[in-house]
CSV table of C-alpha atoms in Angstrom, one decimal:
chain,number,residue,atom,x,y,z
A,1,UNK,CA,0.0,0.1,0.0
A,2,UNK,CA,1.5,3.2,-1.1
A,3,UNK,CA,1.9,6.5,1.1
A,4,UNK,CA,-0.9,8.2,-0.2
A,5,UNK,CA,-3.5,5.4,0.1
A,6,UNK,CA,-2.3,5.1,3.7
A,7,UNK,CA,-3.0,8.5,5.0
A,8,UNK,CA,-6.3,9.2,2.8
A,9,UNK,CA,-8.7,7.0,4.7
A,10,UNK,CA,-8.0,8.4,8.3
A,11,UNK,CA,-8.2,12.0,6.8
A,12,UNK,CA,-11.6,11.2,5.3
A,13,UNK,CA,-12.9,9.6,8.5
A,14,UNK,CA,-11.9,12.6,10.3
A,15,UNK,CA,-13.7,14.9,7.9
A,16,UNK,CA,-16.9,13.0,8.4
A,17,UNK,CA,-16.8,13.0,11.9
A,18,UNK,CA,-16.3,16.5,12.0
A,19,UNK,CA,-19.4,17.3,9.6
A,20,UNK,CA,-21.5,14.8,11.9
A,21,UNK,CA,-20.6,17.0,15.0
A,22,UNK,CA,-21.7,20.0,13.4
A,23,UNK,CA,-25.4,18.1,12.6
A,24,UNK,CA,-26.9,17.1,15.8
A,25,UNK,CA,-28.4,13.8,15.6
A,26,UNK,CA,-25.9,12.7,12.6
A,27,UNK,CA,-27.1,12.3,9.0
A,28,UNK,CA,-30.3,10.7,10.0
A,29,UNK,CA,-31.7,13.7,11.9
A,30,UNK,CA,-33.3,15.2,8.7
A,31,UNK,CA,-36.8,13.7,8.3
A,32,UNK,CA,-37.8,12.5,5.1
A,33,UNK,CA,-40.2,14.6,2.7
A,34,UNK,CA,-42.4,13.1,0.2
A,35,UNK,CA,-44.0,14.9,-2.7
A,36,UNK,CA,-47.4,14.0,-1.3
A,37,UNK,CA,-46.4,16.1,2.0
A,38,UNK,CA,-45.7,19.3,-0.2
A,39,UNK,CA,-48.4,22.0,0.6
A,40,UNK,CA,-50.7,22.9,-2.5
A,41,UNK,CA,-48.8,26.3,-3.4
A,42,UNK,CA,-45.4,24.4,-3.7
A,43,UNK,CA,-46.9,21.9,-6.0
A,44,UNK,CA,-48.2,24.6,-8.1
A,45,UNK,CA,-45.1,26.4,-8.3
A,46,UNK,CA,-43.4,22.8,-9.3
A,47,UNK,CA,-46.2,22.4,-12.2
A,48,UNK,CA,-45.6,26.1,-13.4
A,49,UNK,CA,-41.9,25.1,-14.0
A,50,UNK,CA,-42.9,22.3,-16.4
A,51,UNK,CA,-42.3,22.4,-20.1
A,52,UNK,CA,-45.6,23.7,-21.7
A,53,UNK,CA,-45.1,21.8,-25.1
A,54,UNK,CA,-46.9,20.4,-26.5
A,55,UNK,CA,-50.3,21.9,-25.2
A,56,UNK,CA,-51.3,18.4,-23.6
A,57,UNK,CA,-48.6,18.6,-21.3
A,58,UNK,CA,-50.9,18.8,-18.4
A,59,UNK,CA,-52.8,15.6,-19.1
A,60,UNK,CA,-50.3,13.4,-17.2
A,61,UNK,CA,-50.5,15.6,-14.3
A,62,UNK,CA,-54.2,15.4,-13.7
A,63,UNK,CA,-54.2,11.7,-14.0
A,64,UNK,CA,-51.8,11.1,-11.1
A,65,UNK,CA,-54.6,11.7,-8.4
A,66,UNK,CA,-57.5,13.7,-7.5
A,67,UNK,CA,-55.6,16.3,-5.6
A,68,UNK,CA,-53.4,16.9,-8.4
A,69,UNK,CA,-56.1,17.4,-10.6
A,70,UNK,CA,-57.8,19.9,-8.4
A,71,UNK,CA,-54.7,21.9,-8.3
A,72,UNK,CA,-54.3,22.1,-12.0
A,73,UNK,CA,-58.0,22.8,-12.6
A,74,UNK,CA,-58.0,25.7,-10.1
A,75,UNK,CA,-55.1,27.4,-11.9
A,76,UNK,CA,-55.9,27.3,-15.6
A,77,UNK,CA,-54.5,31.2,-16.2
A,78,UNK,CA,-51.4,30.7,-14.2
A,79,UNK,CA,-50.6,27.2,-15.8
A,80,UNK,CA,-51.8,28.5,-19.4
A,81,UNK,CA,-54.1,25.3,-19.9
A,82,UNK,CA,-55.4,24.9,-23.2
A,83,UNK,CA,-57.2,22.3,-25.1
A,84,UNK,CA,-55.6,21.4,-28.5
A,85,UNK,CA,-57.8,20.2,-31.6
A,86,UNK,CA,-55.8,18.4,-34.2
A,87,UNK,CA,-56.6,15.6,-36.3
A,88,UNK,CA,-56.3,13.0,-33.7
A,89,UNK,CA,-59.1,14.7,-31.4
A,90,UNK,CA,-62.4,13.5,-31.3
A,91,UNK,CA,-63.8,16.9,-30.7
A,92,UNK,CA,-67.4,16.2,-29.8
A,93,UNK,CA,-66.5,13.4,-27.1
A,94,UNK,CA,-63.6,15.2,-25.4
A,95,UNK,CA,-64.4,19.0,-25.3
A,96,UNK,CA,-67.2,18.6,-22.8
A,97,UNK,CA,-65.0,16.3,-20.5
A,98,UNK,CA,-63.0,19.4,-19.7
A,99,UNK,CA,-63.7,22.4,-17.7
A,100,UNK,CA,-65.2,25.1,-20.0
A,101,UNK,CA,-62.7,27.8,-18.5
A,102,UNK,CA,-60.0,26.3,-20.9
A,103,UNK,CA,-59.6,28.0,-23.9
A,104,UNK,CA,-59.5,25.9,-27.4
A,105,UNK,CA,-56.6,26.0,-29.9
A,106,UNK,CA,-57.6,24.6,-33.3
A,107,UNK,CA,-54.2,23.7,-34.8
A,108,UNK,CA,-53.7,21.7,-38.2
A,109,UNK,CA,-49.8,22.4,-38.3
A,110,UNK,CA,-49.2,20.2,-35.2
A,111,UNK,CA,-50.4,17.2,-37.0
A,112,UNK,CA,-49.3,15.4,-40.3
A,113,UNK,CA,-53.0,14.6,-41.1
A,114,UNK,CA,-55.3,17.3,-42.0
A,115,UNK,CA,-58.1,18.2,-39.7
A,116,UNK,CA,-61.4,16.9,-41.0
A,117,UNK,CA,-64.2,19.5,-41.8
A,118,UNK,CA,-66.5,17.8,-39.2
A,119,UNK,CA,-63.9,18.2,-36.5
A,120,UNK,CA,-63.1,21.8,-37.2
A,121,UNK,CA,-66.9,22.8,-37.3
A,122,UNK,CA,-67.4,21.1,-34.1
A,123,UNK,CA,-64.5,23.1,-32.5
A,124,UNK,CA,-65.5,26.3,-33.9
A,125,UNK,CA,-69.1,26.0,-32.6
A,126,UNK,CA,-67.5,26.8,-29.1
A,127,UNK,CA,-67.1,30.5,-30.2
A,128,UNK,CA,-66.8,31.7,-26.7
A,129,UNK,CA,-63.9,29.4,-25.6
A,130,UNK,CA,-61.8,29.5,-29.1
A,131,UNK,CA,-58.5,31.2,-28.4
A,132,UNK,CA,-56.3,30.2,-31.4
A,133,UNK,CA,-56.9,29.1,-35.0
A,134,UNK,CA,-54.2,27.9,-37.4
A,135,UNK,CA,-55.8,26.3,-40.5
A,136,UNK,CA,-54.4,25.4,-44.1
A,137,UNK,CA,-57.5,24.2,-45.9
A,138,UNK,CA,-59.4,24.2,-49.1
A,139,UNK,CA,-62.0,26.3,-50.5
A,140,UNK,CA,-64.7,23.7,-49.9
A,141,UNK,CA,-64.0,23.6,-46.2
A,142,UNK,CA,-63.5,27.4,-46.0
A,143,UNK,CA,-67.0,28.0,-47.2
A,144,UNK,CA,-68.5,25.6,-44.3
A,145,UNK,CA,-66.2,27.4,-41.8
A,146,UNK,CA,-67.6,31.0,-42.9
A,147,UNK,CA,-71.2,29.7,-42.0
A,148,UNK,CA,-70.1,28.9,-38.4
A,149,UNK,CA,-67.5,31.9,-38.1
A,150,UNK,CA,-70.3,34.7,-38.4
A,151,UNK,CA,-70.4,35.0,-34.5
A,152,UNK,CA,-68.2,37.1,-32.2
A,153,UNK,CA,-65.0,35.2,-30.6
A,154,UNK,CA,-64.5,37.1,-27.6
A,155,UNK,CA,-61.4,35.2,-26.6
A,156,UNK,CA,-59.7,34.8,-29.9
A,157,UNK,CA,-56.2,36.0,-29.8
A,158,UNK,CA,-54.7,34.3,-33.1
A,159,UNK,CA,-56.0,33.7,-36.5
A,160,UNK,CA,-54.3,32.0,-39.4
A,161,UNK,CA,-56.2,31.0,-42.4
A,162,UNK,CA,-54.4,29.8,-45.6
A,163,UNK,CA,-55.5,28.7,-48.9
A,164,UNK,CA,-53.3,27.6,-51.7
A,165,UNK,CA,-55.8,28.3,-54.7
A,166,UNK,CA,-57.1,31.7,-54.1
A,167,UNK,CA,-59.2,31.9,-57.3
A,168,UNK,CA,-61.8,29.5,-55.7
A,169,UNK,CA,-61.7,30.8,-52.3
A,170,UNK,CA,-65.0,32.1,-51.1
A,171,UNK,CA,-65.1,36.0,-50.2
A,172,UNK,CA,-65.3,36.9,-46.5
A,173,UNK,CA,-68.3,39.0,-45.8
A,174,UNK,CA,-68.5,41.7,-43.0
A,175,UNK,CA,-70.3,39.3,-40.9
A,176,UNK,CA,-67.0,37.3,-40.2
A,177,UNK,CA,-66.1,36.9,-36.6
A,178,UNK,CA,-69.4,38.8,-35.8
A,179,UNK,CA,-67.5,41.9,-37.0
A,180,UNK,CA,-65.6,41.8,-33.8
A,181,UNK,CA,-62.6,40.4,-32.3
A,182,UNK,CA,-61.7,42.4,-29.3
A,183,UNK,CA,-58.8,40.4,-28.1
A,184,UNK,CA,-57.1,39.5,-31.4
A,185,UNK,CA,-53.4,40.1,-31.4
A,186,UNK,CA,-52.3,38.1,-34.4
A,187,UNK,CA,-54.0,37.8,-37.9
A,188,UNK,CA,-52.5,36.0,-40.9
A,189,UNK,CA,-54.7,35.4,-44.1
A,190,UNK,CA,-53.2,34.1,-47.2
A,191,UNK,CA,-55.0,33.7,-50.4
A,192,UNK,CA,-58.0,34.8,-48.4
A,193,UNK,CA,-60.3,37.5,-50.3
A,194,UNK,CA,-61.7,39.7,-47.5
A,195,UNK,CA,-62.7,43.0,-49.1
A,196,UNK,CA,-64.6,44.0,-45.8
A,197,UNK,CA,-61.3,43.9,-43.6
A,198,UNK,CA,-61.4,47.6,-42.9
A,199,UNK,CA,-64.8,47.4,-41.1
A,200,UNK,CA,-63.3,44.5,-38.9
A,201,UNK,CA,-59.9,46.0,-38.0
A,202,UNK,CA,-61.2,49.0,-36.0
A,203,UNK,CA,-62.6,46.5,-33.5
A,204,UNK,CA,-59.5,44.8,-33.0
A,205,UNK,CA,-57.8,47.2,-30.8
A,206,UNK,CA,-55.2,44.6,-29.3
A,207,UNK,CA,-53.8,43.7,-32.8
A,208,UNK,CA,-49.8,43.5,-32.9
A,209,UNK,CA,-49.4,41.5,-36.0
A,210,UNK,CA,-51.3,41.7,-39.5
A,211,UNK,CA,-50.2,39.7,-42.1
A,212,UNK,CA,-52.1,39.8,-45.6
A,213,UNK,CA,-50.5,37.6,-48.0
A,214,UNK,CA,-51.5,36.7,-51.7
A,215,UNK,CA,-54.5,39.2,-51.7
A,216,UNK,CA,-56.5,38.2,-54.8
A,217,UNK,CA,-58.3,40.8,-57.1
A,218,UNK,CA,-61.6,40.0,-55.2
A,219,UNK,CA,-60.1,40.9,-51.8
A,220,UNK,CA,-59.0,44.2,-53.0
A,221,UNK,CA,-58.7,47.1,-50.5
A,222,UNK,CA,-58.2,50.7,-51.3
A,223,UNK,CA,-55.0,52.5,-49.8
A,224,UNK,CA,-57.2,55.0,-48.3
A,225,UNK,CA,-59.5,52.4,-46.5
A,226,UNK,CA,-56.3,50.4,-45.5
A,227,UNK,CA,-54.7,53.5,-43.9
A,228,UNK,CA,-57.8,54.4,-42.1
A,229,UNK,CA,-58.3,51.0,-40.6
A,230,UNK,CA,-54.7,50.7,-39.6
A,231,UNK,CA,-54.9,54.1,-38.0
A,232,UNK,CA,-57.2,52.4,-35.0
A,233,UNK,CA,-54.5,50.0,-34.2
A,234,UNK,CA,-52.4,51.8,-31.6
A,235,UNK,CA,-50.5,48.6,-30.5
A,236,UNK,CA,-49.6,47.3,-34.1
A,237,UNK,CA,-46.0,46.5,-34.5
A,238,UNK,CA,-45.8,44.6,-37.8
A,239,UNK,CA,-47.8,44.9,-41.0
A,240,UNK,CA,-47.3,42.7,-44.0
A,241,UNK,CA,-49.5,43.4,-47.3
A,242,UNK,CA,-49.0,41.4,-50.6
A,243,UNK,CA,-50.9,41.4,-53.5
A,244,UNK,CA,-51.3,38.6,-55.8
A,245,UNK,CA,-51.1,40.3,-59.2
A,246,UNK,CA,-50.2,43.8,-60.7
A,247,UNK,CA,-53.9,44.4,-61.1
A,248,UNK,CA,-53.9,45.9,-57.6
A,249,UNK,CA,-53.2,49.4,-58.7
A,250,UNK,CA,-55.5,52.3,-57.1
A,251,UNK,CA,-58.0,54.4,-58.8
A,252,UNK,CA,-55.9,57.3,-60.4
A,253,UNK,CA,-58.6,59.6,-59.7
A,254,UNK,CA,-58.8,59.0,-55.9
A,255,UNK,CA,-54.9,59.9,-55.2
A,256,UNK,CA,-54.1,61.8,-52.0
A,257,UNK,CA,-54.5,65.8,-52.2
A,258,UNK,CA,-51.1,67.5,-51.9
A,259,UNK,CA,-52.0,68.6,-48.4
A,260,UNK,CA,-54.0,66.5,-45.8
A,261,UNK,CA,-53.6,64.9,-42.5
A,262,UNK,CA,-51.7,61.8,-42.4
A,263,UNK,CA,-52.5,59.1,-39.8
A,264,UNK,CA,-50.0,57.9,-37.2
A,265,UNK,CA,-48.9,54.3,-36.3
A,266,UNK,CA,-47.1,54.8,-33.4
A,267,UNK,CA,-45.9,51.4,-32.6
A,268,UNK,CA,-45.5,50.2,-36.0
A,269,UNK,CA,-41.6,48.9,-36.2
A,270,UNK,CA,-41.7,46.5,-39.3
A,271,UNK,CA,-43.4,47.1,-42.6
A,272,UNK,CA,-43.5,44.7,-45.6
A,273,UNK,CA,-45.4,45.3,-49.1
A,274,UNK,CA,-45.5,43.6,-52.3
A,275,UNK,CA,-47.7,44.9,-55.4
A,276,UNK,CA,-47.8,47.8,-57.6
A,277,UNK,CA,-45.7,50.9,-56.9
A,278,UNK,CA,-48.6,53.2,-57.4
A,279,UNK,CA,-50.6,51.4,-54.5
A,280,UNK,CA,-47.6,51.5,-52.3
A,281,UNK,CA,-47.2,55.3,-53.1
A,282,UNK,CA,-50.8,56.0,-52.1
A,283,UNK,CA,-50.5,54.3,-49.1
A,284,UNK,CA,-47.5,55.4,-47.5
A,285,UNK,CA,-48.6,59.2,-48.3
A,286,UNK,CA,-51.2,58.7,-46.0
A,287,UNK,CA,-49.4,57.3,-42.8
A,288,UNK,CA,-46.5,58.2,-40.5
A,289,UNK,CA,-44.7,55.6,-38.7
A,290,UNK,CA,-42.2,57.3,-36.0
A,291,UNK,CA,-40.9,53.9,-34.8
A,292,UNK,CA,-40.3,52.2,-38.0
A,293,UNK,CA,-36.9,50.4,-38.0
A,294,UNK,CA,-37.2,48.1,-41.0
A,295,UNK,CA,-39.2,48.4,-44.4
A,296,UNK,CA,-39.2,45.7,-47.4
A,297,UNK,CA,-40.8,46.4,-50.5
A,298,UNK,CA,-41.2,44.4,-53.7
A,299,UNK,CA,-42.7,45.6,-56.9
A,300,UNK,CA,-43.9,44.0,-60.2
A,301,UNK,CA,-42.0,44.4,-63.4
A,302,UNK,CA,-42.9,48.0,-64.2
A,303,UNK,CA,-41.5,50.3,-66.9
A,304,UNK,CA,-41.3,53.4,-64.6
A,305,UNK,CA,-41.1,54.0,-61.0
A,306,UNK,CA,-42.4,57.5,-59.8
A,307,UNK,CA,-42.0,57.1,-56.0
A,308,UNK,CA,-41.9,60.6,-54.6
A,309,UNK,CA,-44.2,59.9,-51.6
A,310,UNK,CA,-41.9,56.9,-50.8
A,311,UNK,CA,-38.9,59.1,-50.4
A,312,UNK,CA,-40.7,61.5,-48.2
A,313,UNK,CA,-42.1,58.6,-46.1
A,314,UNK,CA,-38.5,57.4,-45.4
A,315,UNK,CA,-37.2,60.7,-44.5
A,316,UNK,CA,-40.0,60.9,-41.7
A,317,UNK,CA,-38.5,57.7,-40.3
A,318,UNK,CA,-35.2,56.9,-38.3
A,319,UNK,CA,-34.1,54.2,-40.6
A,320,UNK,CA,-32.5,56.5,-43.1
A,321,UNK,CA,-29.7,57.3,-40.7
A,322,UNK,CA,-28.6,53.8,-40.5
A,323,UNK,CA,-27.6,53.3,-44.2
A,324,UNK,CA,-23.9,52.3,-43.9
A,325,UNK,CA,-23.7,49.2,-46.2
A,326,UNK,CA,-25.7,48.2,-49.4
A,327,UNK,CA,-26.4,45.1,-51.2
A,328,UNK,CA,-27.3,44.2,-54.7
A,329,UNK,CA,-28.2,40.8,-55.7
A,330,UNK,CA,-28.8,39.8,-59.3
A,331,UNK,CA,-30.9,36.5,-59.4
A,332,UNK,CA,-34.6,35.7,-60.7
A,333,UNK,CA,-35.3,39.2,-59.3
A,334,UNK,CA,-33.4,42.1,-58.5
A,335,UNK,CA,-32.9,42.7,-54.9
A,336,UNK,CA,-31.4,46.1,-53.2
A,337,UNK,CA,-31.1,46.4,-49.5
A,338,UNK,CA,-29.3,48.9,-47.3
A,339,UNK,CA,-28.7,48.7,-43.5
A,340,UNK,CA,-25.5,48.6,-41.2
A,341,UNK,CA,-23.7,46.3,-38.9
A,342,UNK,CA,-24.2,46.8,-35.2
A,343,UNK,CA,-21.7,46.7,-33.7
A,344,UNK,CA,-19.4,47.9,-36.6
A,345,UNK,CA,-17.4,44.9,-37.9
A,346,UNK,CA,-20.1,42.5,-36.7
A,347,UNK,CA,-20.8,39.5,-39.2
A,348,UNK,CA,-24.5,39.8,-39.1
A,349,UNK,CA,-25.8,42.4,-41.5
A,350,UNK,CA,-29.0,44.3,-40.4
A,351,UNK,CA,-31.3,45.5,-43.2
A,352,UNK,CA,-33.4,48.5,-42.7
A,353,UNK,CA,-34.6,49.0,-46.1
A,354,UNK,CA,-35.0,46.6,-49.1
A,355,UNK,CA,-36.4,46.8,-52.6
A,356,UNK,CA,-37.0,43.8,-54.7
A,357,UNK,CA,-38.3,44.0,-58.4
A,358,UNK,CA,-39.8,40.9,-60.3
A,359,UNK,CA,-38.0,40.7,-63.6
A,360,UNK,CA,-35.7,38.2,-65.0
A,361,UNK,CA,-33.7,39.6,-67.6
A,362,UNK,CA,-30.3,41.2,-66.6
A,363,UNK,CA,-30.9,44.6,-68.7
A,364,UNK,CA,-34.0,45.0,-67.1
A,365,UNK,CA,-32.9,44.5,-63.7
A,366,UNK,CA,-29.9,47.1,-64.3
A,367,UNK,CA,-32.4,49.4,-65.7
A,368,UNK,CA,-34.6,49.1,-62.6
A,369,UNK,CA,-31.9,49.5,-60.3
A,370,UNK,CA,-30.4,52.6,-62.1
A,371,UNK,CA,-33.7,54.2,-61.6
A,372,UNK,CA,-34.1,53.3,-57.8
A,373,UNK,CA,-30.6,54.2,-57.0
A,374,UNK,CA,-31.0,57.6,-58.7
A,375,UNK,CA,-34.1,58.4,-56.9
A,376,UNK,CA,-33.0,57.3,-53.4
A,377,UNK,CA,-29.5,58.6,-53.9
A,378,UNK,CA,-30.0,61.4,-51.1
A,379,UNK,CA,-30.2,58.5,-48.6
A,380,UNK,CA,-27.0,56.7,-49.9
A,381,UNK,CA,-24.6,59.4,-49.1
A,382,UNK,CA,-23.0,57.6,-46.0
A,383,UNK,CA,-22.8,54.0,-47.5
A,384,UNK,CA,-19.4,53.1,-47.4
A,385,UNK,CA,-19.6,49.2,-48.3
A,386,UNK,CA,-21.3,47.7,-51.2
A,387,UNK,CA,-21.6,43.9,-51.8
A,388,UNK,CA,-22.8,42.7,-55.1
A,389,UNK,CA,-23.7,39.1,-55.6
A,390,UNK,CA,-25.1,37.1,-58.6
A,391,UNK,CA,-26.5,33.7,-58.7
A,392,UNK,CA,-25.6,33.5,-62.6
A,393,UNK,CA,-22.2,31.8,-62.7
A,394,UNK,CA,-21.4,33.3,-66.0
A,395,UNK,CA,-22.9,35.5,-68.7
A,396,UNK,CA,-21.6,34.1,-71.9
A,397,UNK,CA,-22.9,36.7,-74.1
A,398,UNK,CA,-22.4,39.2,-71.7
A,399,UNK,CA,-21.7,42.0,-74.1
A,400,UNK,CA,-25.4,42.1,-75.1
A,401,UNK,CA,-26.2,42.9,-71.6
A,402,UNK,CA,-24.0,45.8,-71.1
A,403,UNK,CA,-25.4,49.4,-71.0
A,404,UNK,CA,-22.5,51.1,-69.3
A,405,UNK,CA,-24.4,54.3,-68.8
A,406,UNK,CA,-27.0,52.7,-66.5
A,407,UNK,CA,-24.3,51.0,-64.4
A,408,UNK,CA,-22.6,54.4,-64.0
A,409,UNK,CA,-25.9,55.6,-62.8
A,410,UNK,CA,-25.9,53.0,-60.2
A,411,UNK,CA,-22.4,54.0,-59.2
A,412,UNK,CA,-23.0,57.6,-59.1
A,413,UNK,CA,-25.4,57.2,-56.1
A,414,UNK,CA,-22.4,55.9,-53.8
A,415,UNK,CA,-20.5,59.0,-53.5
A,416,UNK,CA,-19.0,57.9,-50.1
A,417,UNK,CA,-18.5,54.4,-51.3
A,418,UNK,CA,-14.9,52.9,-49.9
A,419,UNK,CA,-15.3,49.2,-50.4
A,420,UNK,CA,-16.9,47.1,-53.1
A,421,UNK,CA,-17.5,43.2,-53.9
A,422,UNK,CA,-17.6,42.3,-57.8
A,423,UNK,CA,-19.1,38.8,-58.0
A,424,UNK,CA,-17.3,36.6,-60.9
A,425,UNK,CA,-20.5,36.2,-62.9
A,426,UNK,CA,-20.7,40.1,-63.2
A,427,UNK,CA,-17.1,40.9,-63.2
A,428,UNK,CA,-16.6,41.5,-66.9
A,429,UNK,CA,-20.0,43.4,-67.5
A,430,UNK,CA,-18.9,45.5,-64.2
A,431,UNK,CA,-15.3,46.0,-65.6
A,432,UNK,CA,-16.7,47.1,-68.8
A,433,UNK,CA,-18.5,50.0,-67.4
A,434,UNK,CA,-15.9,50.9,-65.0
A,435,UNK,CA,-13.5,51.1,-68.3
A,436,UNK,CA,-15.6,54.4,-69.0
A,437,UNK,CA,-14.2,56.2,-66.0
A,438,UNK,CA,-10.8,57.1,-67.6
A,439,UNK,CA,-9.0,60.4,-68.3
A,440,UNK,CA,-10.5,63.4,-66.6
A,441,UNK,CA,-13.8,61.5,-65.8
A,442,UNK,CA,-12.0,58.9,-63.8
A,443,UNK,CA,-13.4,60.6,-60.6
A,444,UNK,CA,-16.8,61.2,-61.7
A,445,UNK,CA,-18.1,57.9,-60.0
A,446,UNK,CA,-16.9,56.2,-57.0
A,447,UNK,CA,-14.5,59.1,-56.1
A,448,UNK,CA,-13.9,57.6,-52.4
A,449,UNK,CA,-13.4,54.1,-53.6
A,450,UNK,CA,-10.5,52.6,-51.9
A,451,UNK,CA,-10.8,48.8,-52.2
A,452,UNK,CA,-12.3,46.3,-54.7
A,453,UNK,CA,-13.0,42.7,-53.4
A,454,UNK,CA,-12.7,39.9,-56.2
A,455,UNK,CA,-13.7,36.4,-54.9
A,456,UNK,CA,-12.5,33.4,-57.0
A,457,UNK,CA,-12.5,32.7,-59.5
A,458,UNK,CA,-11.3,36.3,-60.4
A,459,UNK,CA,-9.2,35.9,-63.4
A,460,UNK,CA,-11.4,37.3,-65.9
A,461,UNK,CA,-12.7,40.0,-63.6
A,462,UNK,CA,-9.3,41.1,-62.5
A,463,UNK,CA,-8.5,41.5,-66.3
A,464,UNK,CA,-11.8,43.5,-67.0
A,465,UNK,CA,-11.2,45.9,-64.1
A,466,UNK,CA,-7.4,46.8,-64.9
A,467,UNK,CA,-7.9,49.9,-67.0
A,468,UNK,CA,-10.0,51.5,-64.3
A,469,UNK,CA,-7.4,50.5,-61.7
A,470,UNK,CA,-4.7,51.9,-63.8
A,471,UNK,CA,-6.7,55.1,-64.4
A,472,UNK,CA,-7.4,55.6,-60.8
A,473,UNK,CA,-3.4,54.9,-60.2
A,474,UNK,CA,-2.5,58.0,-62.4
A,475,UNK,CA,-4.9,60.1,-60.9
A,476,UNK,CA,-3.3,59.7,-57.6
A,477,UNK,CA,-6.2,58.4,-56.1
A,478,UNK,CA,-5.3,54.4,-56.3
A,479,UNK,CA,-7.7,51.4,-55.6
A,480,UNK,CA,-6.3,48.4,-53.9
A,481,UNK,CA,-7.5,45.0,-55.4
A,482,UNK,CA,-8.0,42.2,-52.7
A,483,UNK,CA,-8.5,38.7,-54.2
A,484,UNK,CA,-10.7,37.4,-51.6
A,485,UNK,CA,-14.2,38.0,-50.1
A,486,UNK,CA,-15.1,41.3,-48.4
A,487,UNK,CA,-16.1,39.7,-45.2
C-alpha cells in the first residue's frame, strides 16, 4: 500500500466525523419529505416550471391523483392550460369532458394529417372558448367555416387562415367573426379575399401583427380604406401586405391631395409590402411611422417607378440614418438592400430598407436598379460598403447585357463608397462599365473608392477592371484590389 493511500482513509473519516458533529443527531436527523406532503402552493410552483409544450403537457398531471387534478384545474390561467384540437382529437367526445374555462386551440400544423371539416366545425361552434386558429385548408372547407364563424369570438387571440388556390376561395363578408374580435393579437390571411377587412380592424384594438398575403383581386382594399383601418390599431408593430397580381393598382382619380392630415401608427416597427408601386405610393402618403426600423418592398416588373411619396415617407422615419452598407443581388429578381452592422465589424448585416423587383432579364434588372438608386441617392450618401452578388455563374453573351451609362448611374449614387465586392458572374460586365471612367472623368463616379474585393474565380474580373485600376493610379487616387471575399 502506497503512502498516499495509507493517509487518505483516516483523513476522510476525520472529515466525516467533523461534519456529523456539526449536525446534531447525525445524518439521519433530517426527516424524509415525500411529494405528497408538499403544500398545494409548492406543487403549483413545481407544475408551473414544467415545459408547456406540447399543449397537452398537463394531461399526465391530472391523471396522477384527485388532488393534483384539483390543483391544476384551479389555476388554468397561471398554468396556461389549453385544449388542442388536431387531426387526432375526437372533438365532440372530449371537449365537454374538460372544464369550460379552458380555451380551445384549433391547430392543423401540429399533426401530419389535416383536420376533418366535421372536427373543425365542432370546435368552432364553441365560439366563446376558441382562442387560437391555425388552418391550411381548401375552399370547400372554408365555405363551411364561414357559415359557423359569423359569431363573435371574444377570446380569440390568434387567427391564421391559408388557402393554396385563391381563385376558388370564397369571399369573406363583413359578418365574419361577428364583425368584432376584441382580443385578437395576430392576424394572418393568405389567399383569402376579404374586402370587408377595414370594417373589422377598428374593432380589433389589441392587434400587434397583421399579415395579409397573396391578396387576390376579389379581396382588393383601397389604400385610403387600408390606412384608415390601420390607424385604429395603436399597438400594431408588424404589417405585411402582399398582392397576388399587378392589378392591385388604385383608382388614379382618388389619389391623396397635396396637403392632408396623415394617420400615425405609433408602435409600428416593421413594414412589408409587395404589389404595384402606385398602390404603395398612395398608402405611404397617408401614414406616419415614427418607430419604424425596417421596411421591405417588392414591386412587379414596371417600366417606370415614380416614388416621391416613398422618399418623403423614408425621410420621416429613423431608418435612413442607419444606411452604412448596401447589397445588390442579381438572380430571378433584382434585390437592393441597405442597412448597417451593429456593432461595426459584426458578421451579421441588419437590413433597414430593401427593394425587390420581379424581373429576370439582366438588362431590365440594371435599368430598374438605376432608376431606384437615382431616386434614393440622397439616402445613400453615407454608404461605405457595397456587396454585389449574382447567382448567375457566368454570362456567355455578356456584351449583349452591357449598358454602361446605366451601370454608371448606379455607381454615381454611392458618393461615399470605399469598399466594393464584384462577383465573378458580373465581373466582365461591371469591369466594362468602369472602363468608361478614364482620363478626366475617372473621378466622376466612386470618388472615395479604396478597395475592390474579387472572390474566386477572379481571373476574368481582374483583367476586366485593370484599365480602371490603372486610371485611378495615374490620378493619385489608387484602388487596392483584394483577391478575397469582403467578409
